[in-house]
Each structure stands twice: as structure tokens, then as C-alpha cells.
PDB file of C-alpha atoms and ligand atoms in Angstrom:
ATOM      1  CA  MET A   1      94.704 163.227 163.938  1.00 94.00           C
ATOM      2  CA  GLN A   2      91.795 161.013 162.985  1.00 96.00           C
ATOM      3  CA  VAL A   3      88.602 162.232 161.311  1.00 96.00           C
ATOM      4  CA  GLU A   4      85.506 160.079 160.930  1.00 96.00           C
ATOM      5  CA  ASP A   5      81.881 160.657 160.019  1.00 96.00           C
ATOM      6  CA  ILE A   6      80.078 158.783 162.824  1.00 97.00           C
ATOM      7  CA  ARG A   7      76.426 159.391 161.967  1.00 96.00           C
ATOM      8  CA  PRO A   8      74.410 156.219 162.551  1.00 96.00           C
ATOM      9  CA  SER A   9      71.832 157.076 159.863  1.00 92.00           C
ATOM     10  CA  GLY A  10      70.441 159.903 157.783  1.00 91.00           C
ATOM     11  CA  TRP A  11      72.157 162.426 155.543  1.00 90.00           C
ATOM     12  CA  ALA A  12      73.480 164.888 158.147  1.00 95.00           C
ATOM     13  CA  CYS A  13      77.176 164.185 158.708  1.00 97.00           C
ATOM     14  CA  ALA A  14      78.626 164.342 162.237  1.00 98.00           C
ATOM     15  CA  TYR A  15      82.407 164.273 162.484  1.00 98.00           C
ATOM     16  CA  LEU A  16      84.546 162.874 165.246  1.00 98.00           C
ATOM     17  CA  VAL A  17      88.016 164.409 165.314  1.00 98.00           C
ATOM     18  CA  SER A  18      90.435 162.810 167.743  1.00 98.00           C
ATOM     19  CA  ASN A  19      94.046 162.353 168.753  1.00 97.00           C
ATOM     20  CA  GLY A  20      93.367 158.831 170.082  1.00 96.00           C
ATOM     21  CA  GLU A  21      92.573 160.059 173.628  1.00 98.00           C
ATOM     22  CA  ASP A  22      90.484 163.210 173.387  1.00 98.00           C
ATOM     23  CA  ALA A  23      87.692 163.900 170.931  1.00 98.00           C
ATOM     24  CA  ILE A  24      85.915 166.833 169.333  1.00 98.00           C
ATOM     25  CA  LEU A  25      82.500 166.522 167.697  1.00 98.00           C
ATOM     26  CA  ILE A  26      81.629 168.710 164.724  1.00 98.00           C
ATOM     27  CA  ASP A  27      77.929 169.114 163.895  1.00 98.00           C
ATOM     28  CA  PRO A  28      76.608 166.356 166.193  1.00 98.00           C
ATOM     29  CA  VAL A  29      72.838 165.729 166.061  1.00 98.00           C
ATOM     30  CA  TRP A  30      70.778 165.656 169.274  1.00 98.00           C
ATOM     31  CA  ASP A  31      68.818 162.535 168.184  1.00 97.00           C
ATOM     32  CA  HIS A  32      72.086 160.545 168.112  1.00 98.00           C
ATOM     33  CA  ILE A  33      73.717 161.520 171.416  1.00 98.00           C
ATOM     34  CA  GLU A  34      73.529 157.966 172.809  1.00 98.00           C
ATOM     35  CA  HIS A  35      75.171 156.616 169.684  1.00 98.00           C
ATOM     36  CA  TYR A  36      78.067 159.086 169.979  1.00 98.00           C
ATOM     37  CA  GLU A  37      78.455 158.308 173.674  1.00 98.00           C
ATOM     38  CA  SER A  38      78.703 154.589 173.015  1.00 98.00           C
ATOM     39  CA  ILE A  39      81.415 155.200 170.396  1.00 98.00           C
ATOM     40  CA  LEU A  40      83.349 157.412 172.815  1.00 98.00           C
ATOM     41  CA  ARG A  41      83.050 154.746 175.529  1.00 98.00           C
ATOM     42  CA  GLU A  42      84.087 151.862 173.263  1.00 98.00           C
ATOM     43  CA  ARG A  43      87.156 153.758 172.060  1.00 98.00           C
ATOM     44  CA  GLU A  44      87.956 155.188 175.498  1.00 98.00           C
ATOM     45  CA  LEU A  45      87.835 158.737 174.157  1.00 98.00           C
ATOM     46  CA  THR A  46      87.000 161.811 176.228  1.00 98.00           C
ATOM     47  CA  LEU A  47      84.834 164.469 174.618  1.00 98.00           C
ATOM     48  CA  ILE A  48      86.512 167.829 175.104  1.00 98.00           C
ATOM     49  CA  ALA A  49      84.708 170.170 172.676  1.00 98.00           C
ATOM     50  CA  CYS A  50      81.725 170.501 170.335  1.00 98.00           C
ATOM     51  CA  MET A  51      81.498 172.758 167.309  1.00 98.00           C
ATOM     52  CA  ALA A  52      78.704 173.685 164.905  1.00 99.00           C
ATOM     53  CA  THR A  53      79.495 174.970 161.416  1.00 98.00           C
ATOM     54  CA  HIS A  54      76.232 176.995 161.459  1.00 98.00           C
ATOM     55  CA  THR A  55      72.738 177.179 162.963  1.00 98.00           C
ATOM     56  CA  HIS A  56      71.036 174.120 161.540  1.00 98.00           C
ATOM     57  CA  ALA A  57      67.438 174.180 160.353  1.00 98.00           C
ATOM     58  CA  ASP A  58      67.058 170.489 159.556  1.00 97.00           C
ATOM     59  CA  HIS A  59      67.960 168.917 162.920  1.00 97.00           C
ATOM     60  CA  ILE A  60      68.477 169.825 166.558  1.00 98.00           C
ATOM     61  CA  THR A  61      72.167 170.178 167.309  1.00 98.00           C
ATOM     62  CA  ALA A  62      73.638 168.093 170.119  1.00 98.00           C
ATOM     63  CA  CYS A  63      76.131 170.877 170.917  1.00 98.00           C
ATOM     64  CA  PHE A  64      74.311 172.799 173.652  1.00 98.00           C
ATOM     65  CA  SER A  65      73.174 169.632 175.453  1.00 98.00           C
ATOM     66  CA  LEU A  66      76.629 168.031 175.314  1.00 98.00           C
ATOM     67  CA  SER A  67      78.256 171.295 176.352  1.00 98.00           C
ATOM     68  CA  ARG A  68      76.058 171.539 179.456  1.00 98.00           C
ATOM     69  CA  ASP A  69      76.132 167.846 180.371  1.00 97.00           C
ATOM     70  CA  LYS A  70      79.851 167.278 179.809  1.00 97.00           C
ATOM     71  CA  ASP A  71      81.046 170.760 180.700  1.00 98.00           C
ATOM     72  CA  VAL A  72      82.854 171.180 177.382  1.00 98.00           C
ATOM     73  CA  PRO A  73      82.945 174.254 175.144  1.00 98.00           C
ATOM     74  CA  TYR A  74      80.313 174.790 172.442  1.00 98.00           C
ATOM     75  CA  ILE A  75      82.073 176.639 169.641  1.00 99.00           C
ATOM     76  CA  MET A  76      80.424 178.730 166.922  1.00 99.00           C
ATOM     77  CA  TRP A  77      81.055 181.770 164.736  1.00 98.00           C
ATOM     78  CA  LYS A  78      81.233 185.033 166.720  1.00 98.00           C
ATOM     79  CA  ASP A  79      77.927 186.624 165.743  1.00 96.00           C
ATOM     80  CA  THR A  80      75.692 183.588 165.596  1.00 98.00           C
ATOM     81  CA  ALA A  81      72.144 184.078 166.842  1.00 98.00           C
ATOM     82  CA  SER A  82      72.315 180.702 168.598  1.00 98.00           C
ATOM     83  CA  LEU A  83      72.305 180.784 172.389  1.00 98.00           C
ATOM     84  CA  GLY A  84      74.180 178.244 174.476  1.00 98.00           C
ATOM     85  CA  VAL A  85      77.474 178.885 172.691  1.00 98.00           C
ATOM     86  CA  THR A  86      80.323 179.178 175.203  1.00 98.00           C
ATOM     87  CA  LEU A  87      83.231 179.993 172.896  1.00 98.00           C
ATOM     88  CA  TYR A  88      82.877 182.378 169.962  1.00 98.00           C
ATOM     89  CA  VAL A  89      85.483 182.345 167.186  1.00 98.00           C
ATOM     90  CA  ASP A  90      86.482 184.583 164.301  1.00 98.00           C
ATOM     91  CA  GLU A  91      89.138 184.588 161.585  1.00 98.00           C
ATOM     92  CA  SER A  92      91.878 185.539 164.022  1.00 98.00           C
ATOM     93  CA  THR A  93      91.111 182.651 166.384  1.00 98.00           C
ATOM     94  CA  VAL A  94      93.436 179.666 166.457  1.00 98.00           C
ATOM     95  CA  LEU A  95      92.430 176.987 168.941  1.00 98.00           C
ATOM     96  CA  ASN A  96      94.695 174.181 169.984  1.00 98.00           C
ATOM     97  CA  ILE A  97      92.420 171.410 171.213  1.00 97.00           C
ATOM     98  CA  ALA A  98      93.885 168.016 172.021  1.00 93.00           C
ATOM     99  CA  GLY A  99      97.049 169.070 170.213  1.00 96.00           C
ATOM    100  CA  ILE A 100      95.047 169.710 167.035  1.00 97.00           C
ATOM    101  CA  GLU A 101      95.030 173.224 165.620  1.00 98.00           C
ATOM    102  CA  PHE A 102      91.696 174.636 164.475  1.00 98.00           C
ATOM    103  CA  SER A 103      91.134 177.870 162.553  1.00 98.00           C
ATOM    104  CA  PHE A 104      87.940 179.395 161.204  1.00 98.00           C
ATOM    105  CA  HIS A 105      86.743 181.103 158.022  1.00 98.00           C
ATOM    106  CA  HIS A 106      83.485 183.036 157.732  1.00 98.00           C
ATOM    107  CA  VAL A 107      81.459 181.858 154.718  1.00 98.00           C
ATOM    108  CA  PRO A 108      77.998 183.460 155.027  1.00 98.00           C
ATOM    109  CA  GLY A 109      75.345 182.528 152.488  1.00 98.00           C
ATOM    110  CA  HIS A 110      73.578 179.345 153.515  1.00 98.00           C
ATOM    111  CA  THR A 111      73.236 181.086 156.906  1.00 98.00           C
ATOM    112  CA  GLN A 112      74.712 184.304 158.242  1.00 98.00           C
ATOM    113  CA  ASP A 113      76.790 182.373 160.787  1.00 98.00           C
ATOM    114  CA  SER A 114      78.238 179.720 158.450  1.00 98.00           C
ATOM    115  CA  MET A 115      81.940 179.040 158.885  1.00 98.00           C
ATOM    116  CA  ILE A 116      84.535 176.638 157.575  1.00 98.00           C
ATOM    117  CA  ILE A 117      86.458 174.886 160.326  1.00 98.00           C
ATOM    118  CA  GLU A 118      90.005 174.153 159.171  1.00 98.00           C
ATOM    119  CA  THR A 119      92.331 171.587 160.646  1.00 97.00           C
ATOM    120  CA  ASP A 120      95.423 170.002 159.238  1.00 91.00           C
ATOM    121  CA  ASN A 121      94.471 169.071 155.644  1.00 96.00           C
ATOM    122  CA  HIS A 122      90.693 168.999 156.309  1.00 98.00           C
ATOM    123  CA  ILE A 123      87.968 171.612 155.952  1.00 98.00           C
ATOM    124  CA  PHE A 124      84.572 171.149 157.603  1.00 98.00           C
ATOM    125  CA  THR A 125      82.287 173.095 155.330  1.00 98.00           C
ATOM    126  CA  GLY A 126      78.825 172.504 156.798  1.00 98.00           C
ATOM    127  CA  ASP A 127      76.169 173.386 154.213  1.00 98.00           C
ATOM    128  CA  PHE A 128      78.294 176.077 152.599  1.00 98.00           C
ATOM    129  CA  PHE A 129      79.839 173.489 150.260  1.00 98.00           C
ATOM    130  CA  PHE A 130      79.160 169.825 149.430  1.00 97.00           C
ATOM    131  CA  ASN A 131      81.187 167.271 147.496  1.00 96.00           C
ATOM    132  CA  GLY A 132      80.549 166.803 143.767  1.00 95.00           C
ATOM    133  CA  GLU A 133      77.152 167.011 142.101  1.00 94.00           C
ATOM    134  CA  ALA A 134      75.373 168.123 145.306  1.00 94.00           C
ATOM    135  CA  GLY A 135      77.091 171.515 144.886  1.00 96.00           C
ATOM    136  CA  VAL A 136      76.234 173.720 147.850  1.00 98.00           C
ATOM    137  CA  GLY A 137      73.549 174.091 150.512  1.00 98.00           C
ATOM    138  CA  ARG A 138      70.403 176.105 149.868  1.00 97.00           C
ATOM    139  CA  ASP A 139      70.096 179.834 150.501  1.00 98.00           C
ATOM    140  CA  ASP A 140      66.323 180.175 150.852  1.00 97.00           C
ATOM    141  CA  LEU A 141      66.068 179.431 154.610  1.00 97.00           C
ATOM    142  CA  PRO A 142      66.241 182.023 157.451  1.00 97.00           C
ATOM    143  CA  SER A 143      69.355 184.267 157.176  1.00 98.00           C
ATOM    144  CA  GLY A 144      70.280 182.705 153.796  1.00 98.00           C
ATOM    145  CA  ARG A 145      71.717 185.134 151.228  1.00 98.00           C
ATOM    146  CA  LEU A 146      72.473 184.127 147.626  1.00 98.00           C
ATOM    147  CA  GLU A 147      74.890 186.993 146.860  1.00 98.00           C
ATOM    148  CA  GLN A 148      76.882 186.357 150.025  1.00 98.00           C
ATOM    149  CA  HIS A 149      77.113 182.649 149.286  1.00 98.00           C
ATOM    150  CA  TRP A 150      78.460 183.365 145.801  1.00 98.00           C
ATOM    151  CA  SER A 151      81.103 185.751 147.225  1.00 98.00           C
ATOM    152  CA  SER A 152      82.036 183.323 150.024  1.00 98.00           C
ATOM    153  CA  LEU A 153      83.084 180.717 147.434  1.00 98.00           C
ATOM    154  CA  GLU A 154      86.280 182.805 147.033  1.00 98.00           C
ATOM    155  CA  VAL A 155      87.320 181.560 150.481  1.00 98.00           C
ATOM    156  CA  LEU A 156      87.901 178.079 149.019  1.00 98.00           C
ATOM    157  CA  LYS A 157      90.907 179.523 147.146  1.00 97.00           C
ATOM    158  CA  ARG A 158      92.727 179.751 150.503  1.00 98.00           C
ATOM    159  CA  PHE A 159      93.152 175.980 150.716  1.00 98.00           C
ATOM    160  CA  PRO A 160      95.459 173.637 148.782  1.00 97.00           C
ATOM    161  CA  GLU A 161      94.159 171.179 146.172  1.00 97.00           C
ATOM    162  CA  ASP A 162      94.671 168.136 148.389  1.00 98.00           C
ATOM    163  CA  THR A 163      92.512 169.497 151.251  1.00 98.00           C
ATOM    164  CA  LEU A 164      89.800 166.996 152.177  1.00 98.00           C
ATOM    165  CA  VAL A 165      86.247 168.346 152.147  1.00 98.00           C
ATOM    166  CA  CYS A 166      84.099 167.186 155.091  1.00 98.00           C
ATOM    167  CA  SER A 167      80.664 168.592 154.348  1.00 98.00           C
ATOM    168  CA  GLY A 168      77.426 168.751 156.305  1.00 98.00           C
ATOM    169  CA  HIS A 169      75.424 166.426 154.074  1.00 96.00           C
ATOM    170  CA  GLU A 170      76.575 163.470 152.022  1.00 93.00           C
ATOM    171  CA  PRO A 171      74.938 160.214 150.950  1.00 89.00           C
ATOM    172  CA  PRO A 172      75.722 157.435 153.477  1.00 86.00           C
ATOM    173  CA  ASN A 173      79.190 155.865 153.087  1.00 82.00           C
ATOM    174  CA  THR A 174      80.511 158.629 150.853  1.00 83.00           C
ATOM    175  CA  GLU A 175      84.269 158.750 150.570  1.00 86.00           C
ATOM    176  CA  LEU A 176      85.878 162.094 151.414  1.00 90.00           C
ATOM    177  CA  GLN A 177      87.009 164.022 148.350  1.00 97.00           C
ATOM    178  CA  THR A 178      89.616 166.723 147.903  1.00 98.00           C
ATOM    179  CA  LEU A 179      89.127 170.295 146.848  1.00 98.00           C
ATOM    180  CA  GLY A 180      91.049 169.454 143.662  1.00 98.00           C
ATOM    181  CA  TRP A 181      88.556 166.685 142.871  1.00 98.00           C
ATOM    182  CA  ASN A 182      85.732 169.146 143.497  1.00 98.00           C
ATOM    183  CA  ARG A 183      87.269 171.628 141.079  1.00 96.00           C
ATOM    184  CA  GLU A 184      86.635 168.948 138.428  1.00 97.00           C
ATOM    185  CA  ASN A 185      83.367 167.542 139.744  1.00 97.00           C
ATOM    186  CA  ASN A 186      81.412 170.203 141.629  1.00 97.00           C
ATOM    187  CA  PRO A 187      79.245 172.170 139.167  1.00 97.00           C
ATOM    188  CA  ILE A 188      79.313 175.288 141.371  1.00 98.00           C
ATOM    189  CA  LEU A 189      83.081 175.677 140.986  1.00 98.00           C
ATOM    190  CA  ALA A 190      82.721 175.610 137.200  1.00 97.00           C
ATOM    191  CA  MET A 191      80.359 178.616 137.237  1.00 98.00           C
ATOM    192  CA  SER A 192      81.550 182.011 136.104  1.00 96.00           C
ATOM    193  CA  SER A 193      78.582 184.263 136.911  1.00 98.00           C
ATOM    194  CA  PHE A 194      76.291 185.022 139.826  1.00 98.00           C
ATOM    195  CA  GLU A 195      73.279 184.629 137.481  1.00 98.00           C
ATOM    196  CA  GLU A 196      74.279 181.032 136.799  1.00 98.00           C
ATOM    197  CA  PHE A 197      74.636 180.380 140.540  1.00 98.00           C
ATOM    198  CA  MET A 198      71.259 181.992 141.312  1.00 98.00           C
ATOM    199  CA  LYS A 199      69.504 179.895 138.673  1.00 98.00           C
ATOM    200  CA  TRP A 200      71.069 176.672 140.025  1.00 98.00           C
ATOM    201  CA  GLN A 201      70.150 177.591 143.614  1.00 98.00           C
ATOM    202  CA  ASN A 202      66.564 178.542 142.740  1.00 97.00           C
ATOM    203  CA  GLU A 203      66.041 175.294 140.862  1.00 97.00           C
ATOM    204  CA  SER A 204      67.603 173.253 143.640  1.00 95.00           C
ATOM    205  CA  ALA A 205      65.458 174.946 146.344  1.00 95.00           C
ATOM    206  CA  GLU A 206      62.369 174.142 144.316  1.00 96.00           C
ATOM    207  CA  LYS A 207      63.400 170.469 144.078  1.00 95.00           C
ATOM    208  CA  LEU A 208      64.194 170.258 147.808  1.00 94.00           C
ATOM    209  CA  GLY A 209      60.875 171.764 148.933  1.00 96.00           C
ATOM    210  CA  SER A 210      60.195 172.551 152.589  1.00 95.00           C
ATOM    211  CA  VAL A 211      62.439 171.416 155.460  1.00 95.00           C
ATOM    212  CA  SER A 212      60.369 168.966 157.475  1.00 95.00           C
ATOM    213  CA  LYS A 213      61.920 169.643 160.911  1.00 97.00           C
ATOM    214  CA  ILE A 214      62.496 173.403 160.650  1.00 97.00           C
ATOM    215  CA  LYS A 215      59.626 174.546 162.900  1.00 97.00           C
ATOM    216  CA  VAL A 216      61.005 172.577 165.832  1.00 98.00           C
ATOM    217  CA  ALA A 217      64.733 172.394 165.048  1.00 98.00           C
ATOM    218  CA  LEU A 218      65.427 176.058 164.340  1.00 98.00           C
ATOM    219  CA  PRO A 219      63.932 177.513 167.568  1.00 98.00           C
ATOM    220  CA  ALA A 220      65.562 174.696 169.572  1.00 98.00           C
ATOM    221  CA  ASN A 221      68.966 175.598 168.119  1.00 98.00           C
ATOM    222  CA  ILE A 222      68.526 179.359 168.459  1.00 98.00           C
ATOM    223  CA  PHE A 223      67.279 179.257 172.059  1.00 98.00           C
ATOM    224  CA  ALA A 224      69.365 176.222 173.127  1.00 98.00           C
ATOM    225  CA  GLU A 225      66.274 174.461 174.425  1.00 98.00           C
ATOM    226  CA  ILE A 226      65.090 170.929 173.831  1.00 98.00           C
ATOM    227  CA  PRO A 227      61.308 171.075 173.311  1.00 97.00           C
ATOM    228  CA  ASP A 228      59.025 168.935 175.506  1.00 96.00           C
ATOM    229  CA  GLU A 229      57.940 166.973 172.467  1.00 95.00           C
ATOM    230  CA  ILE A 230      59.987 166.235 169.401  1.00 96.00           C
ATOM    231  CA  PRO A 231      57.504 165.152 166.730  1.00 96.00           C
ATOM    232  CA  TRP A 232      59.894 162.926 164.778  1.00 95.00           C
ATOM    233  CA  LEU A 233      61.134 160.908 167.763  1.00 91.00           C
TER     234      LEU A 233
HETATM  235 FE1  FE2 B 301      72.176 173.811 157.174  1.00 60.87          FE
END
């Protein structure tokens, strides 16, 4: 199994998981569909599934468009509000796609529908959990819940130390880190109280400010519709 972050630019990671013939995209961004298609063509890979770790507020997902155009499943957590999903998963689901086994862990907090996607030795954590100093994703956007996010951190105890963390946002060219490394370097995992977590989250939300694309991206993702005009393109 190969895993690669294939985003052409920006801070939103998009992962290509493949067995050398077939490919799965995790958290692809609509703006970059042509870029992904050229990579698939060059490497002679066939896209066979798309997954989203959660309903994104900062970009339009490529999942519903790719699912319709390529006739491949669009996979999300079972009670997501997002339309266009064709395959809903829960904690009892095990999918074998391209000979790669995927399982799913509900980690609400950043959004109600956030999940960790687990494959052999990798976890795709979306905005539930980032590598190192970046900590975790914010909880002040629609369906975000601080208390749930704090409780969901327990789920990380299910995975071994050498599990690689593939998160939803990393600085360009970041090297993947393990959960063990994060236990030393991610400030959230060093916290012992919810109050500490809440303070960190409130301060970080204040620093981040408003999400520039939310008014277009969130309805597009929920209703699985590309708007006539996308202001940033
Ligand atoms: Fe997010």
C-alpha cells in the first residue's frame, strides 16, 4: 500500500492511497480535480473510491463530483448531513478496497460527522487531530463541540505508537509523524483537563479568525452542489 499527500498547493492535505493499480482519494479538493486526474493518468491508476473524513467548511470537496463522474463510491460517516454520499460507514464497517482494509472510528468534535479512517499502520484524522504544535482542528464552526472533541481524543489510544498520522492540514512538504512522536510533541496530548483544552481551543479560534470560504464551501458540501460561481476561482 502506498500513501501520498498529492495536494498541488495550499494547506488542505489530499491523500492518494493505492495498491499500484487502483486508487482511493481521501479528502480531495474540488479546485484540484484536474491535478488529481493528471496524476492518476501518469501513474496509470484507476480511481475506485473517494472518502471524506468530515464535512469541510474551508473548501469544496471533490468527493461528490468524482463519485458522480467516475461512478465510484463516496464514503462518509453514517449520520453526516452531507448529501451525495453513496456509502455510509460506522465502527462495525470494514471495507476491503483494492485489497486494502479500511475501518472507521467516530471522533466528533471538530464536526459531528468527523471520523478517523484507519488502514494498515496509517490513520487519516482529518481536522480531529494534527501533527505536532498545530494540535487539533477548531471546534467553533457549525456542528463543532468542544466537550465531544476532548472525549474523542480517547480514541487515539486504540492505535499503536508507530501509527502514522495523516491529518487534514499540514504545512507543505511536512513529513508524516507517528502517534508516538505526537505523544511527545503535540501539546493537546500533554493536557490533563478539559479546562486546559477549552482555553487552548478558544485562543486558537481567536487567532484563526473567520473561515474565508465557509459561505460557499459549506452549503456546496452539504447539498452536493457546485455553485454557479466560485468566488475564489
Ligand atoms: Fe475541517
